[in-house]
Coordinates of C-alpha atoms and ligand atoms in Angstrom, one line a residue:
X12 CA 124.1 85.0 157.3
X13 CA 126.3 87.4 155.3
X14 CA 129.6 87.4 153.7
X15 CA 131.8 89.5 156.0
X16 CA 132.8 87.0 158.7
X17 CA 136.3 86.4 157.2
X18 CA 138.4 85.6 160.2
X19 CA 139.8 82.2 159.5
X20 CA 141.4 80.5 156.5
X21 CA 139.4 78.0 154.5
X22 CA 141.2 74.7 153.8
X23 CA 142.2 75.6 150.2
X24 CA 141.3 77.7 147.2
X25 CA 140.5 80.6 149.4
X26 CA 139.4 84.0 148.1
X27 CA 138.9 87.1 150.2
X28 CA 135.2 87.8 150.9
X29 CA 134.2 84.1 150.9
X30 CA 131.8 83.2 153.7
X31 CA 134.0 81.8 156.5
X32 CA 132.9 81.4 160.1
X33 CA 135.3 81.0 163.0
X34 CA 132.6 79.5 165.2
X35 CA 134.0 77.0 167.7
X36 CA 133.1 73.3 167.4
X37 CA 130.9 73.5 170.5
X38 CA 128.6 76.0 168.9
X39 CA 128.0 74.0 165.8
X40 CA 125.2 71.6 165.0
X41 CA 126.2 68.0 164.0
X42 CA 127.2 67.3 160.4
X43 CA 124.0 65.6 159.4
X44 CA 125.0 65.3 155.8
X45 CA 128.3 64.9 153.9
X46 CA 127.1 66.9 151.0
X47 CA 124.2 69.3 150.4
X48 CA 123.4 70.0 146.8
X49 CA 121.5 73.2 146.0
X50 CA 119.3 72.5 143.0
X51 CA 117.8 69.3 141.6
X52 CA 118.2 70.0 137.9
X53 CA 120.2 67.5 135.7
X54 CA 123.5 68.5 137.2
X55 CA 122.4 68.2 140.9
X56 CA 120.6 64.9 140.3
X57 CA 123.6 63.4 138.5
X58 CA 126.0 64.5 141.2
X59 CA 123.7 63.1 144.0
X60 CA 123.7 59.7 142.2
X61 CA 127.5 59.7 141.7
X62 CA 128.1 60.5 145.4
X63 CA 125.7 57.8 146.5
X64 CA 127.7 55.2 144.6
X65 CA 130.3 55.8 147.3
X66 CA 127.8 55.8 150.3
X67 CA 128.1 59.6 150.8
X68 CA 125.2 61.0 152.8
X69 CA 123.6 63.4 150.3
X70 CA 120.7 65.9 150.6
X71 CA 119.4 67.7 147.5
X72 CA 117.5 70.9 148.2
X73 CA 115.3 72.1 145.4
X74 CA 113.4 75.4 145.6
X75 CA 110.6 74.3 143.3
X76 CA 107.8 72.2 144.9
X77 CA 107.1 70.3 141.6
X78 CA 109.4 69.1 138.9
X79 CA 109.6 71.4 135.8
X80 CA 106.7 70.9 133.4
X81 CA 107.8 72.8 130.3
X82 CA 108.7 70.4 127.6
X83 CA 112.0 71.6 126.1
X84 CA 113.5 68.9 123.9
X85 CA 117.2 68.7 124.6
X86 CA 119.8 66.6 122.8
X87 CA 122.0 64.2 124.8
X88 CA 125.3 64.0 122.9
X89 CA 127.7 61.1 122.6
X90 CA 129.7 61.6 125.7
X91 CA 126.6 62.0 127.9
X92 CA 125.1 58.8 126.4
X93 CA 128.4 57.0 127.2
X94 CA 128.1 58.3 130.9
X95 CA 124.6 56.8 131.0
X96 CA 125.9 53.5 129.7
X97 CA 128.7 53.6 132.3
X98 CA 126.1 53.8 135.1
X99 CA 123.6 51.3 133.6
X100 CA 121.1 54.0 132.8
X101 CA 121.2 54.1 129.0
X102 CA 118.5 51.5 128.2
X103 CA 116.1 53.3 130.6
X104 CA 116.8 56.6 128.9
X105 CA 116.7 55.4 125.3
X106 CA 113.0 54.3 125.8
X107 CA 112.1 58.0 126.3
X108 CA 113.9 59.7 123.5
X109 CA 114.4 59.6 119.7
X110 CA 117.8 58.7 118.2
X111 CA 119.0 61.0 115.5
X112 CA 122.2 61.2 113.5
X113 CA 125.1 62.8 115.4
X114 CA 126.1 65.3 112.7
X115 CA 124.7 68.7 111.7
X116 CA 125.1 70.5 115.1
X117 CA 127.9 72.9 114.6
X118 CA 126.1 76.2 113.8
X119 CA 123.3 74.1 112.3
X120 CA 125.5 73.5 109.2
X121 CA 123.9 70.5 107.6
X122 CA 126.8 68.0 107.2
X123 CA 126.5 64.3 108.2
X124 CA 128.9 63.0 110.8
X125 CA 131.8 60.8 109.6
X126 CA 130.8 57.2 109.6
X127 CA 133.5 55.9 111.9
X128 CA 133.1 58.2 114.9
X129 CA 135.0 56.6 117.8
X130 CA 132.1 55.5 120.0
X131 CA 129.7 52.6 120.4
X132 CA 127.0 55.3 121.0
X133 CA 127.5 57.6 118.0
X134 CA 124.1 59.3 117.8
X135 CA 122.2 62.1 119.4
X136 CA 119.2 61.4 121.7
X137 CA 116.4 63.9 121.6
X138 CA 114.6 63.8 124.9
X139 CA 112.3 66.2 126.8
X140 CA 114.4 67.9 129.5
X141 CA 111.8 67.1 132.3
X142 CA 112.0 63.4 131.4
X143 CA 115.8 63.3 131.7
X144 CA 115.6 65.3 134.9
X145 CA 113.0 62.8 136.3
X146 CA 115.1 59.8 135.3
X147 CA 118.2 61.2 136.9
X148 CA 116.4 62.2 140.1
X149 CA 114.8 58.7 140.3
X150 CA 118.2 57.2 139.8
X151 CA 119.7 59.3 142.7
X152 CA 116.8 58.4 145.0
X153 CA 117.1 54.7 144.2
X154 CA 120.7 54.9 145.2
X155 CA 119.7 56.5 148.5
X156 CA 119.9 60.3 148.0
X157 CA 117.4 62.5 149.8
X158 CA 115.6 65.1 147.8
X159 CA 113.6 67.9 149.5
X160 CA 111.5 70.1 147.3
X161 CA 110.2 73.5 148.2
X162 CA 113.5 74.3 149.9
X163 CA 115.4 77.3 148.6
X164 CA 119.0 77.8 149.8
X165 CA 119.2 81.4 150.9
X166 CA 122.5 81.6 152.8
X167 CA 125.4 79.6 154.1
X168 CA 128.5 79.9 156.2
X169 CA 131.6 77.7 156.1
X170 CA 134.1 76.9 158.7
X171 CA 137.0 74.4 159.1
X172 CA 134.6 71.4 159.6
X173 CA 131.7 72.1 157.4
X174 CA 129.0 74.3 155.9
X175 CA 125.9 75.6 157.7
X176 CA 123.2 76.0 155.0
X177 CA 120.2 78.3 155.6
X178 CA 116.9 77.7 153.9
X179 CA 114.2 80.3 153.0
X180 CA 112.1 79.3 156.0
X181 CA 115.0 79.9 158.4
X182 CA 115.9 76.2 158.9
X183 CA 119.6 75.5 159.2
X184 CA 121.3 72.3 158.1
X185 CA 124.9 71.2 158.3
X186 CA 127.1 69.3 155.9
X187 CA 130.7 68.8 155.2
X188 CA 130.4 70.3 151.7
X189 CA 127.9 72.3 149.7
X190 CA 127.6 72.2 145.9
X191 CA 125.7 74.9 144.0
X192 CA 123.9 73.2 141.1
X193 CA 121.3 75.9 141.3
X194 CA 121.4 77.1 137.7
X195 CA 122.4 80.3 135.8
X196 CA 121.2 82.7 138.5
X197 CA 122.9 80.6 141.2
X198 CA 122.4 81.9 144.7
X199 CA 125.4 79.9 145.9
X200 CA 127.7 81.5 143.3
X201 CA 126.5 85.0 144.2
X202 CA 126.8 84.4 148.0
X203 CA 130.3 83.1 147.4
X204 CA 131.2 86.3 145.7
X205 CA 132.7 84.4 142.8
X206 CA 133.0 86.5 139.7
X207 CA 131.0 85.5 136.6
X208 CA 132.6 87.5 133.8
X209 CA 131.6 87.3 130.2
X210 CA 129.1 89.0 127.9
X211 CA 125.5 89.9 128.8
X212 CA 122.6 88.9 126.6
X213 CA 122.4 90.8 123.3
X214 CA 119.2 89.2 122.3
X215 CA 116.4 87.3 124.0
X216 CA 114.1 84.6 122.6
X217 CA 110.5 83.7 123.6
X218 CA 109.6 80.1 123.7
X219 CA 106.4 78.3 124.6
X220 CA 103.6 75.9 123.7
X221 CA 100.1 77.1 122.8
X222 CA 97.2 76.5 120.5
X223 CA 96.8 78.4 117.2
X224 CA 93.7 79.8 115.4
X225 CA 94.7 79.5 111.7
X226 CA 95.2 76.5 109.4
X227 CA 98.6 74.7 109.2
X228 CA 99.2 75.7 105.5
X229 CA 99.0 79.3 106.4
X230 CA 101.5 78.8 109.2
X231 CA 103.9 76.8 107.0
X232 CA 104.1 79.4 104.2
X233 CA 104.5 82.3 106.6
X234 CA 107.2 80.6 108.8
X235 CA 109.2 79.6 105.7
X236 CA 109.2 83.3 104.5
X237 CA 110.1 84.7 108.0
X238 CA 112.9 82.2 108.6
X239 CA 114.8 83.5 105.6
X240 CA 115.7 86.6 107.7
X241 CA 114.9 85.6 111.3
X242 CA 116.8 82.5 112.6
X243 CA 115.0 81.9 115.8
X244 CA 111.4 81.8 114.5
X245 CA 109.1 78.8 114.3
X246 CA 105.6 77.5 115.0
X247 CA 105.8 73.7 114.9
X248 CA 102.9 71.3 115.5
X249 CA 103.6 69.3 118.6
X250 CA 100.6 67.0 118.6
X251 CA 97.0 67.4 119.9
X252 CA 96.6 70.9 118.4
X253 CA 99.5 72.3 120.4
X254 CA 102.3 74.3 118.7
X255 CA 105.8 75.0 119.9
X256 CA 106.4 78.7 119.2
X257 CA 109.8 80.4 119.1
X258 CA 110.0 84.1 118.4
X259 CA 112.6 86.8 119.1
X260 CA 111.7 89.0 122.0
X261 CA 111.3 92.8 121.7
X262 CA 114.4 93.4 123.7
X263 CA 116.6 92.1 126.5
X264 CA 114.8 92.1 129.8
X265 CA 117.1 89.7 131.7
X266 CA 114.2 88.8 134.0
X267 CA 113.6 85.5 135.6
X268 CA 109.8 85.6 135.3
X269 CA 108.2 84.0 132.3
X270 CA 106.8 86.2 129.5
X271 CA 103.1 86.6 128.9
X272 CA 100.9 85.4 126.0
X273 CA 100.6 89.1 125.1
X274 CA 104.4 89.3 124.7
X275 CA 104.1 86.4 122.1
X276 CA 101.2 87.9 120.3
X277 CA 102.9 91.3 120.0
X278 CA 106.1 89.9 118.7
X279 CA 104.4 87.5 116.2
X280 CA 102.5 90.5 114.9
X281 CA 105.6 92.7 114.7
X282 CA 107.6 90.0 112.8
X283 CA 105.0 88.0 110.8
X284 CA 102.2 90.6 110.5
X285 CA 99.9 88.1 112.3
X286 CA 99.7 86.5 115.7
X287 CA 98.3 83.3 114.1
X288 CA 95.5 83.5 116.7
X289 CA 97.7 82.0 119.4
X290 CA 95.8 81.2 122.6
X291 CA 95.6 78.8 125.6
X292 CA 99.4 78.6 126.4
X293 CA 100.6 75.4 128.2
X294 CA 103.9 77.1 129.3
X295 CA 105.9 80.2 128.3
X296 CA 109.5 80.9 128.8
X297 CA 112.4 83.0 127.6
X298 CA 116.1 82.6 127.2
X299 CA 119.0 84.9 126.4
X300 CA 122.4 84.5 124.8
X301 CA 124.6 85.6 127.7
X302 CA 128.0 83.9 127.8
X303 CA 129.7 83.7 131.2
X304 CA 132.1 81.5 133.1
X305 CA 132.6 81.5 136.9
X306 CA 136.1 82.6 137.9
X307 CA 136.5 79.6 140.1
X308 CA 134.6 76.4 140.8
X309 CA 135.6 75.9 144.4
X310 CA 136.0 78.1 147.5
X311 CA 136.9 76.0 150.5
X312 CA 134.0 73.6 151.1
X313 CA 131.7 75.1 148.5
X314 CA 131.7 74.1 144.9
X315 CA 129.8 75.0 141.7
X316 CA 128.7 72.9 138.8
X317 CA 126.5 73.1 135.7
X318 CA 124.8 76.3 134.7
X319 CA 125.8 77.8 138.1
X320 CA 129.3 77.8 136.8
X321 CA 128.8 78.5 133.1
X322 CA 126.2 79.8 130.7
X323 CA 126.1 80.2 127.0
X324 CA 123.5 80.3 124.1
X325 CA 121.8 76.9 123.5
X326 CA 123.2 76.6 120.0
X327 CA 124.7 73.1 119.5
X328 CA 122.7 71.8 122.6
X329 CA 125.6 71.6 125.0
X330 CA 124.6 73.1 128.4
X331 CA 122.9 70.2 130.0
X332 CA 125.5 67.8 128.7
X333 CA 128.3 70.0 130.1
X334 CA 126.6 70.1 133.5
X335 CA 126.0 66.4 133.7
X336 CA 129.7 65.8 132.8
X337 CA 130.8 68.3 135.5
X338 CA 128.9 66.2 138.0
X339 CA 130.5 63.0 136.7
X340 CA 133.9 64.5 137.1
X341 CA 133.3 65.9 140.5
X342 CA 131.3 63.1 142.1
X343 CA 134.0 60.5 142.7
X344 CA 136.6 63.1 143.7
X345 CA 134.3 64.7 146.3
X346 CA 133.4 61.2 147.5
X347 CA 137.1 60.3 147.9
X348 CA 137.6 63.5 149.9
X349 CA 134.7 62.5 152.2
X350 CA 135.7 58.8 152.5
X351 CA 139.2 60.0 153.4
X352 CA 141.3 58.4 150.7
X353 CA 141.6 61.4 148.3
X354 CA 145.2 62.5 147.5
X355 CA 145.7 66.1 148.7
X356 CA 145.1 67.8 145.3
X357 CA 142.4 65.5 143.9
X358 CA 139.5 67.8 144.6
X359 CA 141.2 70.7 142.9
X360 CA 141.6 68.7 139.7
X361 CA 137.9 69.3 139.3
X362 CA 138.4 72.9 138.5
X363 CA 141.7 72.3 136.7
X364 CA 140.0 69.8 134.3
X365 CA 136.5 71.2 133.9
X366 CA 137.1 75.0 133.8
X367 CA 139.0 74.8 130.5
X368 CA 136.4 72.5 129.1
X369 CA 133.6 75.0 129.8
X370 CA 135.8 77.8 128.4
X371 CA 136.1 75.8 125.2
X372 CA 132.3 75.3 125.0
X373 CA 131.7 79.0 125.6
X374 CA 134.1 79.8 122.7
X375 CA 132.5 77.3 120.3
X376 CA 129.1 78.8 121.1
X377 CA 130.4 82.3 120.5
X378 CA 131.8 81.1 117.1
X379 CA 128.5 79.4 116.2
X380 CA 126.5 82.5 117.1
X381 CA 128.6 84.6 114.7
X382 CA 128.0 82.1 112.0
X383 CA 124.2 82.5 112.4
X384 CA 124.4 86.2 111.7
X385 CA 122.7 87.2 108.5
X386 CA 125.3 89.9 107.8
X387 CA 127.3 89.4 104.6
X388 CA 130.7 88.9 106.4
X389 CA 129.6 86.1 108.8
X390 CA 127.6 84.5 105.9
X391 CA 130.8 84.4 103.8
X392 CA 132.7 82.7 106.7
X393 CA 129.8 80.3 107.1
X394 CA 130.0 79.3 103.4
X395 CA 133.7 78.8 103.7
X396 CA 133.4 76.7 106.9
X397 CA 130.7 74.7 105.1
X398 CA 133.2 73.9 102.3
X399 CA 135.9 73.1 104.9
X400 CA 133.6 70.6 106.6
X401 CA 133.8 68.5 103.5
X402 CA 137.3 67.6 104.8
X403 CA 136.7 64.7 107.1
X404 CA 139.2 65.9 109.7
X405 CA 137.5 69.3 110.0
X406 CA 134.0 67.8 110.3
X407 CA 135.3 65.2 112.8
X408 CA 137.1 67.8 114.9
X409 CA 133.9 69.9 115.2
X410 CA 131.7 66.9 116.0
X411 CA 134.1 65.7 118.7
X412 CA 134.0 69.1 120.2
X413 CA 130.2 69.4 120.4
X414 CA 129.8 65.8 121.6
X415 CA 132.6 66.1 124.1
X416 CA 134.3 62.9 123.0
X417 CA 137.4 64.9 121.9
X418 CA 138.2 66.1 125.5
X419 CA 141.7 65.3 126.7
X420 CA 142.6 66.3 130.3
X421 CA 146.2 67.2 130.9
X422 CA 147.7 64.3 132.9
X423 CA 151.2 65.1 131.7
X424 CA 153.4 63.6 129.0
X425 CA 152.3 60.3 127.5
X426 CA 150.6 58.6 124.6
X427 CA 147.6 60.4 123.0
X428 CA 145.1 58.2 124.8
X429 CA 146.3 59.4 128.2
X430 CA 143.8 61.8 129.6
X431 CA 141.1 60.9 127.1
X432 CA 138.0 58.8 127.7
X433 CA 138.1 55.2 126.6
X434 CA 135.3 54.2 124.3
X435 CA 133.1 51.3 125.2
X436 CA 135.2 48.3 124.0
X437 CA 134.5 44.6 124.1
X438 CA 136.1 42.7 127.0
X439 CA 135.6 39.1 128.0
X440 CA 132.5 39.8 130.1
X441 CA 130.9 41.9 127.4
X442 CA 130.9 45.7 127.0
X443 CA 133.5 47.4 129.1
X444 CA 131.1 50.1 130.3
X445 CA 129.0 47.4 132.0
X446 CA 131.9 47.0 134.5
X447 CA 131.9 50.6 135.5
X448 CA 128.4 50.8 137.1
X449 CA 129.7 51.1 140.6
X450 CA 131.8 54.2 139.9
X451 CA 135.2 52.5 140.8
X452 CA 138.5 52.7 139.1
X453 CA 139.4 49.8 136.8
X454 CA 142.8 48.3 135.8
X455 CA 142.4 46.7 132.4
X456 CA 145.3 44.3 132.2
X457 CA 146.2 42.4 129.0
X458 CA 149.5 41.3 130.5
X459 CA 147.7 39.3 133.3
X460 CA 150.6 39.9 135.7
X461 CA 149.8 43.3 137.3
X462 CA 147.9 43.9 140.5
X463 CA 146.0 46.7 142.1
X464 CA 147.3 45.5 145.5
X465 CA 146.2 47.7 148.4
X466 CA 143.8 49.8 146.2
X467 CA 141.5 46.8 145.6
X468 CA 138.8 48.5 147.8
X469 CA 138.7 51.4 145.2
X470 CA 139.9 49.9 142.0
X471 CA 138.8 46.8 140.2
X472 CA 141.2 44.6 138.2
X473 CA 140.3 42.9 135.0
X474 CA 142.9 40.6 133.6
X475 CA 141.8 40.1 130.0
X476 CA 144.2 39.3 127.2
X477 CA 141.3 39.5 124.7
X478 CA 140.4 43.1 125.5
X479 CA 140.2 45.1 122.2
X480 CA 143.1 47.4 123.2
X481 CA 146.4 48.2 121.5
X482 CA 148.2 48.9 124.7
X483 CA 149.4 46.3 127.3
X484 CA 147.5 47.8 130.3
X485 CA 145.6 50.9 131.3
X486 CA 144.1 52.4 134.4
X487 CA 140.7 54.0 134.1
X488 CA 139.4 56.6 136.6
X489 CA 135.8 56.2 137.8
X490 CA 134.8 58.8 135.1
X491 CA 136.2 56.6 132.3
X492 CA 139.3 58.7 131.6
X493 CA 142.6 57.0 131.0
X494 CA 144.9 57.7 134.0
X495 CA 147.8 55.5 133.1
X496 CA 149.2 53.3 130.3
X497 CA 152.0 50.9 130.7
X498 CA 153.2 47.5 131.9
X499 CA 155.4 48.2 134.9
X500 CA 154.0 47.5 138.4
X501 CA 156.0 50.2 140.1
X502 CA 154.9 52.8 137.7
X503 CA 151.4 51.6 138.1
X504 CA 151.6 51.9 141.9
X505 CA 152.8 55.5 141.5
X506 CA 149.7 56.3 139.4
X507 CA 147.4 54.4 141.7
X508 CA 148.7 56.6 144.5
X509 CA 148.3 59.7 142.4
X510 CA 144.6 59.1 141.7
X511 CA 143.5 56.8 144.5
X512 CA 145.6 57.9 147.5
X513 CA 147.4 55.7 149.9
X514 CA 146.9 51.9 149.7
X515 CA 145.0 50.2 152.4
X516 CA 147.2 48.8 155.1
Ligands
LIG617 C1 116.0 76.8 124.5 C2 117.0 75.9 125.2 C3 117.4 74.7 124.6 C4 118.4 74.0 125.2 N1 118.8 72.8 124.6 C5 119.8 72.1 125.1 C6 120.2 70.9 124.5 O1 119.7 70.5 123.5 N2 121.2 70.2 125.1 C7 121.8 70.6 126.2 O2 122.8 70.0 126.7 N3 121.4 71.7 126.9 C8 120.4 72.5 126.4 N4 120.0 73.6 127.0 C9 120.6 74.0 128.3 C10 120.1 73.3 129.5 O3 118.7 73.4 129.6 C11 120.8 73.8 130.8 O4 122.2 73.9 130.5 C12 120.6 72.8 131.9 O5 119.2 72.9 132.3 C13 121.5 73.1 133.1 O6 121.2 72.2 134.1 P1 121.6 72.5 135.6 O7 121.1 71.4 136.5 O8 123.0 73.0 135.8 O9 120.7 73.8 136.0 P2 119.1 74.0 136.0 O10 118.5 73.1 135.0 O11 118.8 75.4 135.8 O12 118.7 73.5 137.4 C14 118.9 74.3 138.5 C15 117.9 73.9 139.6 O13 118.2 74.6 140.8 C16 117.0 75.0 141.4 N5 117.4 76.2 142.2 C17 117.7 77.5 141.8 N6 118.0 78.2 142.9 C18 117.9 77.4 144.0 C19 118.1 77.7 145.4 N7 118.5 78.9 145.8 N8 117.9 76.6 146.2 C20 117.5 75.4 145.8 N9 117.3 75.2 144.5 C21 117.5 76.2 143.6 C22 116.1 75.4 140.2 O14 114.8 75.4 140.6 C23 116.5 74.2 139.2 O15 115.7 73.1 139.4 C24 119.0 74.4 126.4 C25 118.6 75.6 127.0 C26 117.6 76.4 126.4 C27 117.2 77.6 127.1

């Protein structure tokens, strides 16, 4: 399979050079799946689950034979916690993490969050990445997704009916769509020929878990001294004699392979004058600070999500959150396309909505990285911003950015709430998010005189004059964003058509 068979037009969003096969219908294998997802990280697993809510036949192909073992603690921010609540997963996830205050994340400037953040889940959840990945994968499998491990996607070809996906062992599978959730070095993105412009890594950091050969007091004193000049440097006890070690790398290698214990020892000696007797590593990894955004998220029947579409330094802990939220935005739209009720442009709203959000995250990480510099200029800006964050609105703006609750999609003219997500409010059955587990639209109707008519197979209707809302009626998309506000049935019908297609006969 290669990228030069460009002889027919893809259905939309075409770019020259995209894989496109003119093969006639008779030559093609049956479309065994509706969607194949490359990569079972958090983005791929979340997307699989979202698609299964709509009975879409999903296969997830994961190149690793075993789930990841290295224990990187990640933070789930407010919007991701809300998504988990909207799908009935939050209680399960909370058991495995530690709740921490929501503030103090922008450039690690230590300011508490404003008390009245607009969310019922206004905290950060620290949770090991392998655990959140396992919970999301289990959720997808419970809903009926198939996950095949040890299967690397190595090629694909798309035509007017579907995509033929090739695996490393030569097996070919067919589906109607392919989504690359295959991480920063995405094979799918590269094969698509989609540009990934941005800045390469300027620095690299080594990270791992290992045992040490010196007493804790010695480590504490040395680490405090080093951290005055080297931001990414720590040796933290992780229980049972294991230490989490983070140290700047000697240079930028941009390699996928993990570093060696010798790399750690050498860098610890170079920076601290001692290697602390580190030995017996549990796992070793490296990460850079490259910042890149895919030029497009869709080429015909192939889409990109998560780190495959955007990468940035981990400052502020946003990457996993961003990917899971991409999946949440894409899932119902792709399902609608497959089920046949999607309005013509619905699938393209995925890129229209999510590309700018990723651009904004890239920008805020660029800004945060500048603020971490130990140079006098950035340090002065950091002091100034620290002062400005004493103004509630500044602090709130930055927290809403990092936690993604400030996102407003452009749905056109309208009240400020239009295009924003609705917080988890109380309705007569209990928390609103409890009514969104099935991933359907919802009309929240305080007038008790509107109807969802021919859309009732896709949209639920809750007539509830007690709902804690200050508008008469609103329409929520399956991702919890407000698609319409008003009280007029005809206007509502127009908006139901805009988001949910033609009414059933
Ligand atoms: C030190 C550090 C700390 C971080 N902290 C946070 C944090 O606090 N909060 C946060 O939100 N984010 C954090 N991140 C970022 C987060 O880890 C990533 O953004 C997240 O893992 C992206 O998820 P993903 O599913 O898109 O990609 P990945 O997690 O990279 O998953 C991609 C999957 O695709 C598989 N794959 C690759 N190629 C193929 C192929 N050809 N065929 C089949 N499968 C394939 C891979 O094996 C992998 O399982 C941190 C990152 C680092 C480095």
